[in-house]
Short mmCIF file of C-alpha atoms in Angstrom, two decimals:
data_model
loop_
_atom_site.label_atom_id
_atom_site.label_comp_id
_atom_site.label_asym_id
_atom_site.label_seq_id
_atom_site.Cartn_x
_atom_site.Cartn_y
_atom_site.Cartn_z
CA MET A 259 -81.03 -18.45 97.73
CA LYS A 260 -78.69 -15.82 96.34
CA PRO A 261 -79.14 -14.90 92.68
CA LEU A 262 -76.39 -15.84 90.20
CA TRP A 263 -76.19 -14.57 86.63
CA ILE A 264 -74.69 -16.95 84.08
CA ILE A 265 -73.98 -15.10 80.88
CA LYS A 266 -72.76 -16.47 77.57
CA ILE A 267 -71.34 -14.28 74.81
CA GLY A 268 -70.64 -15.54 71.33
CA GLY A 269 -67.87 -15.03 68.85
CA ASN A 270 -69.52 -11.97 67.30
CA VAL A 271 -68.80 -10.01 70.49
CA ILE A 272 -65.27 -11.43 70.88
CA ASP A 273 -64.44 -10.49 67.28
CA ASN A 274 -65.43 -6.83 67.70
CA PRO A 275 -63.13 -4.98 70.15
CA GLU A 276 -65.55 -2.07 70.65
CA ALA A 277 -68.55 -4.34 71.22
CA LEU A 278 -66.46 -6.42 73.63
CA ASP A 279 -65.29 -3.40 75.65
CA SER A 280 -68.85 -2.09 75.87
CA PHE A 281 -70.20 -5.50 76.89
CA LEU A 282 -67.53 -6.00 79.57
CA LYS A 283 -68.39 -2.59 81.03
CA ASP A 284 -72.08 -3.56 81.22
CA PHE A 285 -71.20 -6.99 82.62
CA SER A 286 -69.09 -5.32 85.32
CA ALA A 287 -71.97 -3.03 86.26
CA LEU A 288 -74.32 -5.98 86.82
CA ASP A 289 -74.86 -6.40 90.57
CA GLY A 290 -74.17 -9.64 92.44
CA ALA A 291 -72.52 -12.96 91.73
CA LYS A 292 -72.01 -13.80 88.08
CA VAL A 293 -70.23 -16.12 85.66
CA LEU A 294 -69.18 -15.38 82.08
CA ILE A 295 -68.75 -17.99 79.33
CA HIS A 296 -67.18 -16.93 76.05
CA GLY A 297 -66.78 -18.50 72.67
CA GLY A 298 -63.65 -18.06 70.63
CA GLY A 299 -64.75 -16.14 67.58
CA LYS A 300 -62.89 -16.12 64.31
CA ILE A 301 -59.44 -15.77 65.90
CA ALA A 302 -58.98 -19.55 66.22
CA THR A 303 -59.71 -19.98 62.51
CA GLN A 304 -57.29 -17.15 61.65
CA ILE A 305 -54.49 -18.55 63.83
CA ALA A 306 -55.12 -22.03 62.41
CA LYS A 307 -54.80 -20.63 58.89
CA GLY A 308 -51.58 -18.83 59.84
CA LEU A 309 -50.14 -22.09 61.16
CA GLY A 310 -51.32 -24.08 58.13
CA VAL A 311 -53.90 -26.08 60.09
CA GLU A 312 -57.10 -26.68 58.15
CA THR A 313 -60.40 -25.80 59.82
CA GLN A 314 -63.05 -28.46 59.18
CA MET A 315 -66.67 -27.81 60.06
CA VAL A 316 -69.57 -30.31 60.00
CA ASN A 317 -73.08 -28.89 60.53
CA GLY A 318 -71.54 -25.68 61.87
CA ARG A 319 -69.45 -27.55 64.45
CA ARG A 320 -65.68 -27.52 64.48
CA ILE A 321 -63.84 -30.82 64.05
CA THR A 322 -61.18 -30.78 66.76
CA ASP A 323 -58.24 -32.97 65.79
CA ALA A 324 -55.01 -32.89 67.81
CA GLU A 325 -53.63 -29.83 65.98
CA MET A 326 -56.91 -27.93 66.20
CA LEU A 327 -57.16 -28.76 69.91
CA LYS A 328 -53.79 -27.06 70.45
CA ILE A 329 -55.08 -24.00 68.64
CA VAL A 330 -58.38 -23.71 70.52
CA THR A 331 -56.56 -24.32 73.82
CA MET A 332 -54.19 -21.47 72.97
CA VAL A 333 -56.78 -19.10 71.59
CA TYR A 334 -59.83 -19.73 73.80
CA GLY A 335 -57.97 -20.61 77.01
CA GLY A 336 -55.08 -18.19 76.56
CA LEU A 337 -55.45 -15.24 74.21
CA VAL A 338 -59.18 -14.57 74.49
CA ASN A 339 -59.67 -15.64 78.10
CA LYS A 340 -56.73 -13.70 79.59
CA ASN A 341 -57.54 -10.55 77.67
CA VAL A 342 -61.16 -10.68 78.81
CA VAL A 343 -59.99 -11.22 82.41
CA ALA A 344 -57.50 -8.32 82.25
CA LYS A 345 -60.18 -6.02 80.80
CA LEU A 346 -62.68 -7.04 83.47
CA GLN A 347 -60.06 -6.33 86.15
CA ALA A 348 -59.64 -2.84 84.65
CA ASN A 349 -63.42 -2.44 85.10
CA GLY A 350 -63.17 -3.39 88.78
CA THR A 351 -64.51 -6.94 88.32
CA ASN A 352 -62.44 -9.55 90.15
CA ALA A 353 -62.47 -12.03 87.26
CA ILE A 354 -60.69 -15.38 87.27
CA GLY A 355 -60.18 -17.15 83.96
CA MET A 356 -61.05 -20.83 83.92
CA THR A 357 -61.57 -23.92 81.85
CA GLY A 358 -63.30 -27.05 83.07
CA ALA A 359 -59.89 -28.50 84.00
CA ASP A 360 -59.15 -25.69 86.47
CA GLY A 361 -60.29 -26.78 89.89
CA ASN A 362 -61.78 -29.82 88.12
CA VAL A 363 -65.00 -27.83 87.81
CA ILE A 364 -66.31 -29.31 84.54
CA LYS A 365 -65.49 -32.90 83.66
CA ALA A 366 -66.63 -34.09 80.24
CA ILE A 367 -66.65 -37.28 78.20
CA LYS A 368 -64.99 -37.38 74.78
CA ARG A 369 -67.78 -37.57 72.25
CA PRO A 370 -68.18 -41.13 70.95
CA VAL A 371 -67.46 -41.50 67.23
CA LYS A 372 -70.66 -42.17 65.26
CA GLU A 373 -71.21 -40.88 61.71
CA VAL A 374 -68.78 -38.05 62.38
CA ASP A 375 -65.54 -38.11 64.39
CA PHE A 376 -65.59 -34.71 66.06
CA GLY A 377 -62.19 -35.41 67.63
CA PHE A 378 -61.34 -33.93 71.01
CA VAL A 379 -64.82 -32.66 71.77
CA GLY A 380 -66.32 -33.05 75.22
CA ASP A 381 -69.94 -33.85 76.02
CA LEU A 382 -71.37 -33.01 79.44
CA THR A 383 -73.34 -35.27 81.73
CA GLU A 384 -75.57 -34.68 84.75
CA THR A 385 -72.55 -34.98 87.06
CA SER A 386 -70.15 -32.80 85.03
CA ILE A 387 -70.45 -29.67 87.18
CA ASN A 388 -68.45 -29.49 90.42
CA ASP A 389 -70.68 -27.07 92.31
CA THR A 390 -68.63 -27.39 95.53
CA THR A 391 -65.44 -25.87 94.12
CA LEU A 392 -67.36 -23.37 92.00
CA SER A 393 -69.27 -22.08 94.99
CA GLN A 394 -65.99 -21.74 96.96
CA ILE A 395 -64.65 -19.58 94.15
CA LEU A 396 -67.84 -17.53 93.99
CA GLU A 397 -67.98 -17.13 97.79
CA ALA A 398 -64.41 -15.75 97.67
CA GLY A 399 -65.91 -12.91 95.58
CA LEU A 400 -64.30 -14.10 92.37
CA ILE A 401 -66.10 -13.93 89.01
CA PRO A 402 -65.33 -17.04 86.91
CA VAL A 403 -64.77 -16.40 83.20
CA PHE A 404 -64.95 -19.63 81.24
CA ALA A 405 -63.32 -20.49 77.97
CA ALA A 406 -65.28 -23.24 76.23
CA LEU A 407 -62.86 -26.01 77.22
CA THR A 408 -63.29 -28.93 79.60
CA HIS A 409 -61.22 -31.98 80.52
CA ASP A 410 -61.81 -35.71 80.85
CA GLY A 411 -60.07 -36.18 84.21
CA ASN A 412 -57.34 -38.27 82.56
CA GLY A 413 -55.22 -35.36 81.40
CA GLN A 414 -57.04 -34.58 78.17
CA ILE A 415 -58.39 -31.10 77.38
CA LEU A 416 -61.64 -31.21 75.36
CA ASN A 417 -63.30 -28.56 73.21
CA THR A 418 -66.88 -28.07 74.41
CA ASN A 419 -69.76 -25.99 73.08
CA ALA A 420 -70.08 -22.71 75.02
CA ASP A 421 -73.93 -22.74 75.02
CA THR A 422 -73.84 -26.23 76.53
CA ILE A 423 -71.36 -25.17 79.23
CA ALA A 424 -73.52 -22.15 80.11
CA SER A 425 -76.64 -24.28 80.41
CA ALA A 426 -74.88 -27.01 82.44
CA LEU A 427 -73.44 -24.40 84.84
CA ALA A 428 -76.88 -22.83 85.33
CA VAL A 429 -78.46 -26.21 86.05
CA GLY A 430 -75.55 -27.51 88.13
CA LEU A 431 -75.44 -24.44 90.36
CA SER A 432 -79.24 -24.16 90.76
CA SER A 433 -79.25 -26.14 94.02
CA ARG A 434 -77.05 -23.44 95.62
CA TYR A 435 -78.08 -20.29 93.74
CA GLU A 436 -81.14 -18.84 92.05
CA THR A 437 -79.55 -19.13 88.60
CA LYS A 438 -80.53 -16.92 85.70
CA LEU A 439 -79.05 -17.79 82.34
CA ILE A 440 -78.48 -15.20 79.64
CA TYR A 441 -77.60 -16.08 76.07
CA CYS A 442 -76.29 -13.02 74.28
CA PHE A 443 -76.45 -13.09 70.50
CA GLU A 444 -76.65 -10.69 67.59
CA LYS A 445 -80.43 -10.16 67.62
CA ASN A 446 -82.59 -8.36 70.18
CA GLY A 447 -84.39 -11.53 71.27
CA VAL A 448 -86.83 -14.07 69.93
CA LEU A 449 -88.62 -12.24 67.12
CA THR A 450 -92.14 -12.70 65.72
CA ASP A 451 -90.81 -11.34 62.42
CA ILE A 452 -87.23 -12.40 61.70
CA ASN A 453 -86.76 -9.30 59.51
CA ASN A 454 -87.92 -6.87 62.19
CA ASP A 455 -85.48 -6.58 65.08
CA ASP A 456 -88.10 -4.64 67.08
CA SER A 457 -90.58 -7.54 67.04
CA VAL A 458 -89.15 -9.02 70.25
CA ILE A 459 -91.38 -11.38 72.24
CA ALA A 460 -90.88 -10.20 75.83
CA LYS A 461 -91.91 -13.36 77.67
CA ILE A 462 -92.44 -16.99 76.74
CA ASN A 463 -93.74 -19.72 79.03
CA PRO A 464 -94.01 -23.41 78.05
CA ALA A 465 -97.63 -23.13 76.84
CA TYR A 466 -96.86 -20.06 74.71
CA PHE A 467 -93.73 -21.81 73.41
CA GLU A 468 -95.90 -24.65 72.12
CA GLU A 469 -98.27 -22.18 70.49
CA LEU A 470 -95.43 -20.26 68.80
CA THR A 471 -93.89 -23.51 67.56
CA GLN A 472 -97.19 -24.73 66.12
CA GLN A 473 -97.67 -21.38 64.37
CA GLY A 474 -94.21 -21.75 62.84
CA ILE A 475 -93.03 -18.49 64.44
CA ILE A 476 -90.26 -20.37 66.24
CA ALA A 477 -88.42 -22.57 63.77
CA ASP A 478 -84.99 -23.50 62.40
CA GLY A 479 -82.03 -22.66 64.64
CA MET A 480 -84.19 -20.97 67.27
CA LEU A 481 -86.17 -24.13 67.99
CA PRO A 482 -83.34 -26.23 69.55
CA LYS A 483 -82.07 -23.10 71.37
CA LEU A 484 -85.45 -22.65 73.08
CA GLN A 485 -85.93 -26.38 73.68
CA ASN A 486 -82.58 -26.37 75.50
CA ALA A 487 -83.57 -23.27 77.45
CA PHE A 488 -86.82 -24.86 78.65
CA ALA A 489 -84.92 -28.04 79.51
CA ALA A 490 -82.65 -25.93 81.74
CA ILE A 491 -85.71 -24.31 83.32
CA SER A 492 -87.32 -27.68 84.04
CA ASN A 493 -84.00 -28.66 85.69
CA GLY A 494 -83.93 -25.81 88.19
CA VAL A 495 -82.90 -22.66 86.31
CA LYS A 496 -85.16 -19.75 87.29
CA GLU A 497 -85.13 -17.76 84.05
CA VAL A 498 -83.40 -17.88 80.67
CA TYR A 499 -82.91 -14.67 78.68
CA ILE A 500 -82.04 -14.47 75.01
CA GLY A 501 -80.99 -11.01 73.89
CA ASN A 502 -78.49 -8.62 72.38
CA ALA A 503 -75.03 -8.38 74.02
CA GLY A 504 -75.09 -4.64 73.34
CA LYS A 505 -78.18 -4.14 75.51
CA LEU A 506 -77.14 -5.92 78.70
CA SER A 507 -77.31 -2.62 80.57
CA ASP A 508 -81.12 -2.78 80.22
CA ILE A 509 -81.08 -5.39 83.00
CA ASN A 510 -79.32 -2.99 85.37
CA GLN A 511 -81.86 -0.33 84.54
CA GLY A 512 -84.75 -2.67 85.34
CA LYS A 513 -85.91 -2.68 81.72
CA ASP A 514 -86.91 -5.80 79.79
CA PHE A 515 -83.89 -7.53 78.25
CA GLY A 516 -84.50 -9.57 75.13
CA THR A 517 -86.84 -12.50 75.54
CA CYS A 518 -87.36 -13.99 79.00
CA LEU A 519 -88.23 -17.67 79.21
CA SER A 520 -89.66 -19.04 82.45
CA LEU A 521 -92.35 -21.34 83.82
CA MET B 132 -47.56 -21.15 110.18
CA LYS B 133 -48.39 -23.78 107.59
CA PRO B 134 -45.66 -24.68 105.11
CA LEU B 135 -46.10 -23.74 101.45
CA TRP B 136 -43.93 -25.00 98.60
CA ILE B 137 -43.42 -22.61 95.70
CA ILE B 138 -41.85 -24.45 92.80
CA LYS B 139 -40.61 -23.07 89.52
CA ILE B 140 -39.89 -25.25 86.49
CA GLY B 141 -38.14 -23.98 83.39
CA GLY B 142 -38.63 -24.45 79.70
CA ASN B 143 -36.37 -27.52 79.61
CA VAL B 144 -39.00 -29.50 81.55
CA ILE B 145 -41.93 -28.09 79.54
CA ASP B 146 -40.21 -29.02 76.26
CA ASN B 147 -39.71 -32.67 77.22
CA PRO B 148 -43.05 -34.54 77.57
CA GLU B 149 -41.55 -37.44 79.52
CA ALA B 150 -39.64 -35.17 81.92
CA LEU B 151 -42.80 -33.10 82.38
CA ASP B 152 -45.01 -36.13 83.13
CA SER B 153 -42.45 -37.42 85.62
CA PHE B 154 -42.10 -34.02 87.30
CA LEU B 155 -45.88 -33.54 87.57
CA LYS B 156 -46.17 -36.95 89.23
CA ASP B 157 -43.52 -35.98 91.79
CA PHE B 158 -45.09 -32.55 92.29
CA SER B 159 -48.45 -34.22 92.94
CA ALA B 160 -46.88 -36.52 95.53
CA LEU B 161 -45.47 -33.59 97.51
CA ASP B 162 -47.52 -33.16 100.69
CA GLY B 163 -49.27 -29.95 101.67
CA ALA B 164 -50.03 -26.62 100.06
CA LYS B 165 -48.04 -25.76 96.96
CA VAL B 166 -47.82 -23.44 93.99
CA LEU B 167 -46.28 -24.17 90.58
CA ILE B 168 -44.81 -21.56 88.23
CA HIS B 169 -43.86 -22.61 84.72
CA GLY B 170 -41.95 -21.03 81.89
CA GLY B 171 -43.00 -21.45 78.29
CA GLY B 172 -40.16 -23.38 76.72
CA LYS B 173 -39.42 -23.36 73.03
CA ILE B 174 -43.07 -23.71 71.98
CA ALA B 175 -43.64 -19.94 71.93
CA THR B 176 -40.67 -19.50 69.61
CA GLN B 177 -41.93 -22.31 67.35
CA ILE B 178 -45.47 -20.91 67.17
CA ALA B 179 -44.06 -17.43 66.52
CA LYS B 180 -42.00 -18.83 63.65
CA GLY B 181 -45.06 -20.63 62.27
CA LEU B 182 -47.02 -17.36 62.32
CA GLY B 183 -44.15 -15.37 60.82
CA VAL B 184 -43.49 -13.37 64.00
CA GLU B 185 -39.79 -12.77 64.61
CA THR B 186 -38.39 -13.67 68.04
CA GLN B 187 -35.96 -11.01 69.29
CA MET B 188 -33.81 -11.65 72.33
CA VAL B 189 -31.57 -9.16 74.16
CA ASN B 190 -29.27 -10.57 76.86
CA GLY B 191 -31.29 -13.80 76.86
CA ARG B 192 -34.56 -11.94 77.45
CA ARG B 193 -37.44 -11.97 75.00
CA ILE B 194 -38.56 -8.66 73.49
CA THR B 195 -42.34 -8.71 73.80
CA ASP B 196 -43.94 -6.51 71.15
CA ALA B 197 -47.72 -6.60 70.58
CA GLU B 198 -47.55 -9.64 68.28
CA MET B 199 -45.20 -11.56 70.58
CA LEU B 200 -47.45 -10.75 73.56
CA LYS B 201 -50.36 -12.43 71.76
CA ILE B 202 -48.19 -15.49 71.22
CA VAL B 203 -46.93 -15.80 74.80
CA THR B 204 -50.46 -15.19 76.11
CA MET B 205 -51.68 -18.04 73.90
CA VAL B 206 -48.82 -20.41 74.55
CA TYR B 207 -47.96 -19.79 78.21
CA GLY B 208 -51.47 -18.91 79.43
CA GLY B 209 -53.36 -21.33 77.18
CA LEU B 210 -51.54 -24.27 75.64
CA VAL B 211 -48.90 -24.95 78.30
CA ASN B 212 -50.89 -23.90 81.36
CA LYS B 213 -54.08 -25.82 80.56
CA ASN B 214 -52.21 -28.98 79.62
CA VAL B 215 -50.21 -28.86 82.86
CA VAL B 216 -53.45 -28.32 84.81
CA ALA B 217 -55.23 -31.21 83.05
CA LYS B 218 -52.26 -33.51 83.71
CA LEU B 219 -52.11 -32.51 87.37
CA GLN B 220 -55.84 -33.22 87.67
CA ALA B 221 -55.17 -36.70 86.25
CA ASN B 222 -52.60 -37.10 89.06
CA GLY B 223 -55.19 -36.16 91.68
CA THR B 224 -53.88 -32.62 92.24
CA ASN B 225 -56.64 -30.01 92.26
CA ALA B 226 -54.74 -27.53 90.10
CA ILE B 227 -56.10 -24.17 88.97
CA GLY B 228 -54.32 -22.40 86.14
CA MET B 229 -53.65 -18.72 86.68
CA THR B 230 -51.90 -15.62 85.45
CA GLY B 231 -51.40 -12.49 87.53
CA ALA B 232 -54.58 -11.04 85.99
CA ASP B 233 -56.76 -13.87 87.37
CA GLY B 234 -58.13 -12.79 90.73
CA ASN B 235 -55.86 -9.72 90.36
CA VAL B 236 -53.21 -11.73 92.23
CA ILE B 237 -50.07 -10.24 90.60
CA LYS B 238 -50.13 -6.65 89.42
CA ALA B 239 -47.03 -5.46 87.57
CA ILE B 240 -45.69 -2.26 86.05
CA LYS B 241 -44.73 -2.14 82.38
CA ARG B 242 -40.95 -1.97 82.29
CA PRO B 243 -39.81 1.60 81.57
CA VAL B 244 -37.91 2.00 78.30
CA LYS B 245 -34.19 2.66 78.91
CA GLU B 246 -31.45 1.39 76.57
CA VAL B 247 -33.75 -1.43 75.47
CA ASP B 248 -37.52 -1.38 74.89
CA PHE B 249 -38.57 -4.78 76.17
CA GLY B 250 -42.15 -4.08 75.13
CA PHE B 251 -45.02 -5.58 77.12
CA VAL B 252 -42.88 -6.86 79.98
CA GLY B 253 -44.00 -6.47 83.58
CA ASP B 254 -41.76 -5.69 86.55
CA LEU B 255 -42.92 -6.54 90.05
CA THR B 256 -42.93 -4.28 93.10
CA GLU B 257 -43.21 -4.88 96.84
CA THR B 258 -47.00 -4.58 96.60
CA SER B 259 -47.49 -6.76 93.50
CA ILE B 260 -48.68 -9.87 95.31
CA ASN B 261 -52.31 -10.08 96.46
CA ASP B 262 -51.85 -12.51 99.35
CA THR B 263 -55.50 -12.20 100.45
CA THR B 264 -56.99 -13.71 97.30
CA LEU B 265 -54.15 -16.22 96.92
CA SER B 266 -54.66 -17.51 100.44
CA GLN B 267 -58.43 -17.84 99.80
CA ILE B 268 -57.60 -20.01 96.79
CA LEU B 269 -55.06 -22.06 98.74
CA GLU B 270 -57.45 -22.47 101.70
CA ALA B 271 -60.07 -23.84 99.28
CA GLY B 272 -57.59 -26.69 98.65
CA LEU B 273 -56.70 -25.47 95.18
CA ILE B 274 -53.15 -25.64 93.81
CA PRO B 275 -52.35 -22.52 91.73
CA VAL B 276 -50.35 -23.15 88.55
CA PHE B 277 -48.94 -19.91 87.19
CA ALA B 278 -48.04 -19.05 83.65
CA ALA B 279 -45.43 -16.28 83.62
CA LEU B 280 -47.91 -13.53 82.80
CA THR B 281 -49.14 -10.61 84.90
CA HIS B 282 -51.31 -7.55 84.26
CA ASP B 283 -51.10 -3.82 84.90
CA GLY B 284 -54.61 -3.37 86.31
CA ASN B 285 -55.59 -1.28 83.29
CA GLY B 286 -56.44 -4.17 81.00
CA GLN B 287 -52.94 -4.93 79.74
CA ILE B 288 -51.40 -8.41 80.02
CA LEU B 289 -47.62 -8.31 80.62
CA ASN B 290 -44.95 -10.95 80.06
CA THR B 291 -43.03 -11.45 83.31
CA ASN B 292 -39.98 -13.53 84.18
CA ALA B 293 -41.01 -16.81 85.83
CA ASP B 294 -38.09 -16.77 88.34
CA THR B 295 -39.15 -13.29 89.45
CA ILE B 296 -42.79 -14.36 89.87
CA ALA B 297 -41.73 -17.38 91.95
CA SER B 298 -39.56 -15.26 94.22
CA ALA B 299 -42.21 -12.54 94.60
CA LEU B 300 -44.87 -15.15 95.47
CA ALA B 301 -42.58 -16.73 98.09
CA VAL B 302 -41.86 -13.35 99.69
CA GLY B 303 -45.42 -12.05 99.35
CA LEU B 304 -46.96 -15.13 100.96
CA SER B 305 -44.34 -15.42 103.75
CA SER B 306 -46.47 -13.45 106.24
CA ARG B 307 -49.17 -16.15 106.00
CA TYR B 308 -47.17 -19.30 105.25
CA GLU B 309 -43.74 -20.75 105.95
CA THR B 310 -42.69 -20.44 102.31
CA LYS B 311 -40.04 -22.64 100.74
CA LEU B 312 -38.98 -21.75 97.24
CA ILE B 313 -37.63 -24.34 94.81
CA TYR B 314 -35.97 -23.44 91.53
CA CYS B 315 -35.79 -26.50 89.31
CA PHE B 316 -33.22 -26.40 86.56
CA GLU B 317 -31.16 -28.81 84.47
CA LYS B 318 -28.31 -29.34 86.95
CA ASN B 319 -28.33 -31.14 90.29
CA GLY B 320 -27.69 -27.97 92.30
CA VAL B 321 -24.95 -25.42 92.90
CA LEU B 322 -21.76 -27.25 91.91
CA THR B 323 -18.19 -26.77 93.15
CA ASP B 324 -17.03 -28.11 89.77
CA ILE B 325 -19.29 -27.08 86.90
CA ASN B 326 -18.18 -30.17 84.92
CA ASN B 327 -19.06 -32.59 87.70
CA ASP B 328 -22.80 -32.90 88.31
CA ASP B 329 -22.10 -34.84 91.53
CA SER B 330 -20.21 -31.93 93.14
CA VAL B 331 -23.39 -30.46 94.64
CA ILE B 332 -23.00 -28.12 97.60
CA ALA B 333 -25.73 -29.31 100.00
CA LYS B 334 -26.15 -26.16 102.07
CA ILE B 335 -25.15 -22.52 101.71
CA ASN B 336 -25.69 -19.80 104.30
CA PRO B 337 -24.85 -16.10 103.74
CA ALA B 338 -21.32 -16.37 105.19
CA TYR B 339 -20.51 -19.43 103.08
CA PHE B 340 -22.03 -17.69 100.04
CA GLU B 341 -19.56 -14.83 100.49
CA GLU B 342 -16.68 -17.29 100.80
CA LEU B 343 -17.72 -19.21 97.67
CA THR B 344 -18.09 -15.97 95.73
CA GLN B 345 -14.64 -14.73 96.79
CA GLN B 346 -13.13 -18.07 95.77
CA GLY B 347 -14.76 -17.71 92.34
CA ILE B 348 -16.67 -20.98 92.78
CA ILE B 349 -19.95 -19.10 92.34
CA ALA B 350 -19.74 -16.90 89.28
CA ASP B 351 -21.44 -15.96 86.01
CA GLY B 352 -25.14 -16.82 85.76
CA MET B 353 -25.23 -18.51 89.16
CA LEU B 354 -24.20 -15.34 91.00
CA PRO B 355 -27.37 -13.25 90.36
CA LYS B 356 -29.53 -16.39 90.89
CA LEU B 357 -28.08 -16.84 94.38
CA GLN B 358 -28.12 -13.13 95.18
CA ASN B 359 -31.86 -13.14 94.36
CA ALA B 360 -32.36 -16.24 96.48
CA PHE B 361 -30.69 -14.66 99.51
CA ALA B 362 -32.70 -11.47 98.93
CA ALA B 363 -35.87 -13.60 99.14
CA ILE B 364 -34.58 -15.22 102.33
CA SER B 365 -33.84 -11.86 103.94
CA ASN B 366 -37.44 -10.89 103.03
CA GLY B 367 -39.11 -13.75 104.87
CA VAL B 368 -38.67 -16.89 102.76
CA LYS B 369 -37.58 -19.80 104.97
CA GLU B 370 -35.46 -21.79 102.50
CA VAL B 371 -34.58 -21.65 98.81
CA TYR B 372 -33.64 -24.86 96.98
CA ILE B 373 -31.92 -25.05 93.62
CA GLY B 374 -31.97 -28.50 92.08
CA ASN B 375 -32.88 -30.88 89.29
CA ALA B 376 -36.57 -31.12 88.28
CA GLY B 377 -36.07 -34.87 87.80
CA LYS B 378 -35.15 -35.37 91.45
CA LEU B 379 -38.03 -33.61 93.20
CA SER B 380 -39.12 -36.91 94.72
CA ASP B 381 -35.99 -36.74 96.93
CA ILE B 382 -37.86 -34.15 99.02
CA ASN B 383 -40.73 -36.55 99.67
CA GLN B 384 -38.25 -39.22 100.70
CA GLY B 385 -36.58 -36.87 103.19
CA LYS B 386 -33.34 -36.83 101.20
CA ASP B 387 -31.33 -33.72 100.39
CA PHE B 388 -32.63 -31.99 97.28
CA GLY B 389 -30.12 -29.95 95.30
CA THR B 390 -28.61 -27.01 97.15
CA CYS B 391 -30.47 -25.55 100.11
CA LEU B 392 -29.96 -21.85 100.85
CA SER B 393 -31.01 -20.50 104.24
CA LEU B 394 -29.87 -18.21 107.05
#
């Protein structure tokens, strides 16, 4: 099977024009088929403020009411996505901006209301990814760039977590491609000492993951991140990398990039 | 050659949710390959006002400074485009939202500053349309839905007139498809009496066009519209229709739709 990189960048890269330009250059230099998923950064919150729409967060997640949905659709799907695509084109990468609605490639279910009503937020299922259309787009030599939006198939756009989309794409495309998932964030990788950015753990397999968890070295926010990564691996993803967006060029140079999780 | 419908809807349809839903249903029912191009409607002006960005128009054209470009990129490329795509998906049409930057399908040149500085506005050339990538997308069974945005190939998004994009797509794809261009607007077609919406001229060929122009029946805003239409026809487009967005279903039923221009 052909390799396919699936790379997610967070808001910290989107919010910093220089970091974004540098990342997009490195992304363009990466050989082979690839997919980019981007978050929205602080721009959505700024635009919401400008328009007098209140941003509500619960446990670090955005509540997406009808007005906020308009804003994230504008900002993620329009402003951020099209500028990333235009910049990639300038770097010689034949990018095509997408949401899950485009080509019906990611169909989600509106999150059921339990303790919290998250509003127009989409959850993914095992059948969310349309690998047929996605592989047609990839085989045409196009590089999909996803805003973190999906649809429900009944005309409703839904706001969907970018990490979740990246993971679902990597799993959903693993029957056609050797998928490698990269989560870019602000640190150099999974660290043994959270205060020392050089203390990167190069490789983690499931047994070592258990050991690190029992020792308390992996805890807090990193624990669910790695649990999700190993879930993706047990569902067909070859490798998951967690590393610094600014160091993506290390992969091209054959160096270690961040922390590599695999079986 | 296979037929290809290229249909442009204006802001008046976008601004009216019921008219839009009805149009998208009719568009979905139209057999065969097709492309939709949409304007932005009044939403961009409303959002601009909400954000304190002044809308400047010269001769009915929007001046697109850096702040206004952000707004049209958000509204046309995000809010309007993604909602149209999601609604088409609900109607069983496998729509894919695009701008000229996506897949590098429409490359424009920033309009040179003469008497007026239109700002980030893109003009099209004979080589603007990338028919190779567009036909790959069409052959995959996807229905491109264009926001009226292009790019310059150097990372800059440009605001571009939707009528011009529609015409350029029809001409640029005419070597691969039998292209038929439809301009939907608020009237039933080209009228002999501007006050009588039933006075539609069913067919106009170049000789009749000259006659109607000399008689003063075609004048004002309709004159350049029809000149552009005949220019498209002399550059390979089979037929150009000008008619009412609310009556698109007439085409499916084999009835006359608006005014048909052809050789």
